[in-house]
mmCIF file of C-alpha atoms in Angstrom:
data_model
loop_
_atom_site.group_PDB
_atom_site.id
_atom_site.type_symbol
_atom_site.label_atom_id
_atom_site.label_comp_id
_atom_site.label_asym_id
_atom_site.label_seq_id
_atom_site.Cartn_x
_atom_site.Cartn_y
_atom_site.Cartn_z
ATOM 1 C CA UNK A 1 111.943 95.920 97.437
ATOM 2 C CA UNK A 2 113.285 98.671 99.415
ATOM 3 C CA UNK A 3 116.544 98.578 101.461
ATOM 4 C CA UNK A 4 117.502 100.804 104.138
ATOM 5 C CA UNK A 5 120.585 101.247 106.482
ATOM 6 C CA UNK A 6 121.074 103.355 109.448
ATOM 7 C CA UNK A 7 124.510 102.230 111.134
ATOM 8 C CA UNK A 8 124.350 105.592 113.264
ATOM 9 C CA UNK A 9 120.991 105.149 114.270
ATOM 10 C CA UNK A 10 120.480 101.356 114.889
ATOM 11 C CA UNK A 11 123.709 99.456 114.108
ATOM 12 C CA UNK A 12 125.195 97.443 111.246
ATOM 13 C CA UNK A 13 121.693 96.301 109.905
ATOM 14 C CA UNK A 14 120.008 96.177 106.481
ATOM 15 C CA UNK A 15 116.487 96.597 106.549
ATOM 16 C CA UNK A 16 114.874 94.902 103.513
ATOM 17 C CA UNK A 17 111.319 95.603 102.853
ATOM 18 C CA UNK A 18 109.669 92.955 100.343
ATOM 19 C CA UNK A 19 106.190 94.510 99.985
ATOM 20 C CA UNK A 20 104.419 97.804 100.647
ATOM 21 C CA UNK A 21 101.676 95.995 102.478
ATOM 22 C CA UNK A 22 101.108 96.898 106.104
ATOM 23 C CA UNK A 23 100.390 93.647 108.358
ATOM 24 C CA UNK A 24 98.459 93.936 111.204
ATOM 25 C CA UNK A 25 100.354 91.149 113.192
ATOM 26 C CA UNK A 26 103.936 90.259 112.485
ATOM 27 C CA UNK A 27 105.765 87.343 113.662
ATOM 28 C CA UNK A 28 109.379 86.840 113.516
ATOM 29 C CA UNK A 29 111.928 84.241 112.919
ATOM 30 C CA UNK A 30 115.454 84.495 113.384
ATOM 31 C CA UNK A 31 118.484 82.392 111.726
ATOM 32 C CA UNK A 32 121.928 83.504 112.645
ATOM 33 C CA UNK A 33 122.290 86.654 110.892
ATOM 34 C CA UNK A 34 118.721 86.979 109.252
ATOM 35 C CA UNK A 35 115.360 87.751 110.982
ATOM 36 C CA UNK A 36 112.594 87.233 108.994
ATOM 37 C CA UNK A 37 109.273 89.317 109.443
ATOM 38 C CA UNK A 38 106.061 87.400 108.437
ATOM 39 C CA UNK A 39 102.619 88.509 108.040
ATOM 40 C CA UNK A 40 101.394 86.081 110.826
ATOM 41 C CA UNK A 41 97.704 86.078 109.187
ATOM 42 C CA UNK A 42 99.283 85.162 105.630
ATOM 43 C CA UNK A 43 102.422 83.657 106.706
ATOM 44 C CA UNK A 44 104.124 85.670 103.839
ATOM 45 C CA UNK A 45 107.461 86.906 104.521
ATOM 46 C CA UNK A 46 107.141 91.080 104.069
ATOM 47 C CA UNK A 47 110.619 91.935 105.308
ATOM 48 C CA UNK A 48 113.825 90.763 106.704
ATOM 49 C CA UNK A 49 116.899 92.384 108.613
ATOM 50 C CA UNK A 50 120.269 91.399 107.707
ATOM 51 C CA UNK A 51 122.629 91.935 110.841
ATOM 52 C CA UNK A 52 126.403 92.374 110.533
ATOM 53 C CA UNK A 53 125.572 93.696 107.152
ATOM 54 C CA UNK A 54 128.954 95.013 106.287
ATOM 55 C CA UNK A 55 130.304 91.765 106.560
ATOM 56 C CA UNK A 56 128.043 90.853 103.364
ATOM 57 C CA UNK A 57 128.549 93.882 101.358
ATOM 58 C CA UNK A 58 130.311 97.316 101.279
ATOM 59 C CA UNK A 59 127.785 100.006 102.340
ATOM 60 C CA UNK A 60 128.800 103.417 101.457
ATOM 61 C CA UNK A 61 126.440 105.680 103.322
ATOM 62 C CA UNK A 62 123.135 105.682 105.532
ATOM 63 C CA UNK A 63 119.795 105.966 103.958
ATOM 64 C CA UNK A 64 118.005 104.029 101.245
ATOM 65 C CA UNK A 65 120.199 101.781 99.039
ATOM 66 C CA UNK A 66 119.729 101.496 95.326
ATOM 67 C CA UNK A 67 118.343 98.366 94.586
ATOM 68 C CA UNK A 68 120.725 97.214 91.935
ATOM 69 C CA UNK A 69 120.999 93.282 90.465
ATOM 70 C CA UNK A 70 124.430 93.586 92.440
ATOM 71 C CA UNK A 71 122.913 94.332 95.686
ATOM 72 C CA UNK A 72 120.176 91.801 95.323
ATOM 73 C CA UNK A 73 122.638 88.991 94.209
ATOM 74 C CA UNK A 74 124.692 89.636 97.454
ATOM 75 C CA UNK A 75 121.803 89.539 99.432
ATOM 76 C CA UNK A 76 120.629 86.041 97.852
ATOM 77 C CA UNK A 77 124.148 85.061 98.685
ATOM 78 C CA UNK A 78 123.703 86.079 102.402
ATOM 79 C CA UNK A 79 120.350 84.406 102.869
ATOM 80 C CA UNK A 80 121.938 81.136 101.116
ATOM 81 C CA UNK A 81 125.055 81.417 103.579
ATOM 82 C CA UNK A 82 122.699 81.886 106.642
ATOM 83 C CA UNK A 83 120.618 78.895 105.649
ATOM 84 C CA UNK A 84 117.551 80.641 105.181
ATOM 85 C CA UNK A 85 114.727 79.573 102.547
ATOM 86 C CA UNK A 86 113.907 82.807 100.903
ATOM 87 C CA UNK A 87 113.130 83.710 97.181
ATOM 88 C CA UNK A 88 113.678 87.272 96.086
ATOM 89 C CA UNK A 89 111.585 88.277 93.302
ATOM 90 C CA UNK A 90 112.881 91.925 92.508
ATOM 91 C CA UNK A 91 111.253 94.169 90.104
ATOM 92 C CA UNK A 92 114.129 96.372 88.726
ATOM 93 C CA UNK A 93 111.589 98.615 86.739
ATOM 94 C CA UNK A 94 112.044 102.220 87.529
ATOM 95 C CA UNK A 95 109.744 103.540 90.173
ATOM 96 C CA UNK A 96 109.460 107.226 89.100
ATOM 97 C CA UNK A 97 108.180 107.713 85.225
ATOM 98 C CA UNK A 98 106.899 110.004 83.141
ATOM 99 C CA UNK A 99 102.845 109.701 82.848
ATOM 100 C CA UNK A 100 100.585 110.735 80.344
ATOM 101 C CA UNK A 101 97.201 111.945 81.915
ATOM 102 C CA UNK A 102 94.543 110.371 79.402
ATOM 103 C CA UNK A 103 91.499 111.106 81.586
ATOM 104 C CA UNK A 104 90.468 113.219 84.140
ATOM 105 C CA UNK A 105 87.110 112.822 86.373
ATOM 106 C CA UNK A 106 85.729 114.637 89.451
ATOM 107 C CA UNK A 107 85.768 112.113 92.342
ATOM 108 C CA UNK A 108 82.297 111.361 93.089
ATOM 109 C CA UNK A 109 82.741 111.694 96.891
ATOM 110 C CA UNK A 110 85.397 114.614 97.325
ATOM 111 C CA UNK A 111 85.064 118.044 95.741
ATOM 112 C CA UNK A 112 88.799 118.725 95.643
ATOM 113 C CA UNK A 113 89.886 115.346 94.196
ATOM 114 C CA UNK A 114 90.070 114.148 90.612
ATOM 115 C CA UNK A 115 90.334 110.553 89.533
ATOM 116 C CA UNK A 116 92.902 110.479 86.646
ATOM 117 C CA UNK A 117 93.648 107.596 83.873
ATOM 118 C CA UNK A 118 97.586 107.776 83.645
ATOM 119 C CA UNK A 119 99.593 105.903 81.110
ATOM 120 C CA UNK A 120 102.902 105.097 82.508
ATOM 121 C CA UNK A 121 104.054 103.055 78.987
ATOM 122 C CA UNK A 122 103.811 99.215 80.531
ATOM 123 C CA UNK A 123 100.391 99.684 82.089
ATOM 124 C CA UNK A 124 97.574 102.276 82.682
ATOM 125 C CA UNK A 125 97.022 103.389 86.401
ATOM 126 C CA UNK A 126 94.183 104.994 87.986
ATOM 127 C CA UNK A 127 95.322 107.673 90.184
ATOM 128 C CA UNK A 128 93.397 109.786 92.627
ATOM 129 C CA UNK A 129 95.118 113.201 92.459
ATOM 130 C CA UNK A 130 94.096 116.249 94.821
ATOM 131 C CA UNK A 131 96.148 119.096 92.386
ATOM 132 C CA UNK A 132 94.064 122.096 91.224
ATOM 133 C CA UNK A 133 96.050 122.082 87.944
ATOM 134 C CA UNK A 134 95.962 118.556 86.883
ATOM 135 C CA UNK A 135 94.362 118.175 83.285
ATOM 136 C CA UNK A 136 93.951 115.641 80.679
ATOM 137 C CA UNK A 137 96.545 115.975 78.145
ATOM 138 C CA UNK A 138 99.434 116.614 80.610
ATOM 139 C CA UNK A 139 103.013 114.868 80.843
ATOM 140 C CA UNK A 140 103.798 114.430 84.533
ATOM 141 C CA UNK A 141 105.969 112.515 86.957
ATOM 142 C CA UNK A 142 104.322 109.308 88.437
ATOM 143 C CA UNK A 143 105.750 107.718 91.478
ATOM 144 C CA UNK A 144 104.562 103.920 91.341
ATOM 145 C CA UNK A 145 103.517 101.939 93.833
ATOM 146 C CA UNK A 146 106.869 100.894 95.839
ATOM 147 C CA UNK A 147 108.664 104.038 95.155
ATOM 148 C CA UNK A 148 110.116 105.985 97.996
ATOM 149 C CA UNK A 149 109.834 109.698 98.333
ATOM 150 C CA UNK A 150 112.721 111.785 99.250
ATOM 151 C CA UNK A 151 110.713 112.529 102.482
ATOM 152 C CA UNK A 152 110.853 108.730 103.302
ATOM 153 C CA UNK A 153 107.185 108.322 102.597
ATOM 154 C CA UNK A 154 106.600 104.530 100.537
ATOM 155 C CA UNK A 155 104.012 104.856 97.670
ATOM 156 C CA UNK A 156 101.394 102.052 98.520
ATOM 157 C CA UNK A 157 98.040 101.010 96.595
ATOM 158 C CA UNK A 158 95.231 103.449 98.328
ATOM 159 C CA UNK A 159 91.714 104.031 98.755
ATOM 160 C CA UNK A 160 90.731 107.652 98.899
ATOM 161 C CA UNK A 161 87.099 108.355 99.886
ATOM 162 C CA UNK A 162 86.131 104.886 98.565
ATOM 163 C CA UNK A 163 88.176 105.058 95.090
ATOM 164 C CA UNK A 164 91.187 102.879 94.607
ATOM 165 C CA UNK A 165 94.488 104.729 93.908
ATOM 166 C CA UNK A 166 97.758 103.217 92.571
ATOM 167 C CA UNK A 167 100.526 105.824 92.706
ATOM 168 C CA UNK A 168 100.948 109.430 92.968
ATOM 169 C CA UNK A 169 101.243 112.424 90.470
ATOM 170 C CA UNK A 170 103.888 114.477 92.127
ATOM 171 C CA UNK A 171 104.862 117.933 92.685
ATOM 172 C CA UNK A 172 108.243 119.368 92.117
ATOM 173 C CA UNK A 173 108.263 119.964 95.900
ATOM 174 C CA UNK A 174 107.394 116.466 96.619
ATOM 175 C CA UNK A 175 110.166 115.406 94.460
ATOM 176 C CA UNK A 176 112.799 117.505 96.330
ATOM 177 C CA UNK A 177 113.772 119.154 92.872
ATOM 178 C CA UNK A 178 115.988 122.409 93.234
ATOM 179 C CA UNK A 179 114.137 125.710 92.957
ATOM 180 C CA UNK A 180 110.583 124.039 93.547
ATOM 181 C CA UNK A 181 107.702 126.458 93.645
ATOM 182 C CA UNK A 182 106.255 126.893 96.830
ATOM 183 C CA UNK A 183 102.715 126.979 95.475
ATOM 184 C CA UNK A 184 100.992 123.960 95.441
ATOM 185 C CA UNK A 185 100.266 121.737 92.157
ATOM 186 C CA UNK A 186 101.593 118.941 90.285
ATOM 187 C CA UNK A 187 104.839 119.446 88.041
ATOM 188 C CA UNK A 188 103.821 119.504 84.418
ATOM 189 C CA UNK A 189 106.587 118.343 82.031
ATOM 190 C CA UNK A 190 107.259 119.487 78.386
ATOM 191 C CA UNK A 191 105.154 117.824 75.821
ATOM 192 C CA UNK A 192 108.128 115.979 74.265
ATOM 193 C CA UNK A 193 108.782 113.978 77.484
ATOM 194 C CA UNK A 194 108.418 110.193 76.653
ATOM 195 C CA UNK A 195 105.722 108.248 78.420
ATOM 196 C CA UNK A 196 107.239 105.270 80.485
ATOM 197 C CA UNK A 197 110.659 106.757 80.610
ATOM 198 C CA UNK A 198 112.522 107.001 83.743
ATOM 199 C CA UNK A 199 112.274 110.383 86.013
ATOM 200 C CA UNK A 200 115.552 110.953 87.680
ATOM 201 C CA UNK A 201 115.143 112.726 90.986
#
């Protein structure tokens, strides 16, 4: 789940994204202060807008809101108050984590891409990476599917030149870290970084 608020741009509305999927066609359904956004093909709710948001919770600034248990609880109360039937099943696990590159193979269809197997603690991910300095045995920062990069880009499951990729191995610049080097390449962490631990950006 990703939650955005931009009072100066669009008014007192929370935009709540429930999935990283991009439906081809959407259908909206409004009940009181809530507009559900449905994937027309599957009927699944992919997002919703909460109008008059500041009457349901305190919002201190524009931008992305942290998805905490408290915020989700307030959203559930707002949903109930508006008489909308919608279950919120939220993953509170961190989206930026320390990963360990177990394996690196050349991409069969692209000279500058590699296919990496990355252990992120709770699972192993296949990530296609174009950085020249990625190597097996490194500790790296992984943005998991659902992560929102500082640029605003949302990490989605993807297919790069015919190979599935779940997540992104990040550079310091992509993470908007202070004093990030200008040269291209992923951020390599020290060997004592703990695989699966959250990485704070």
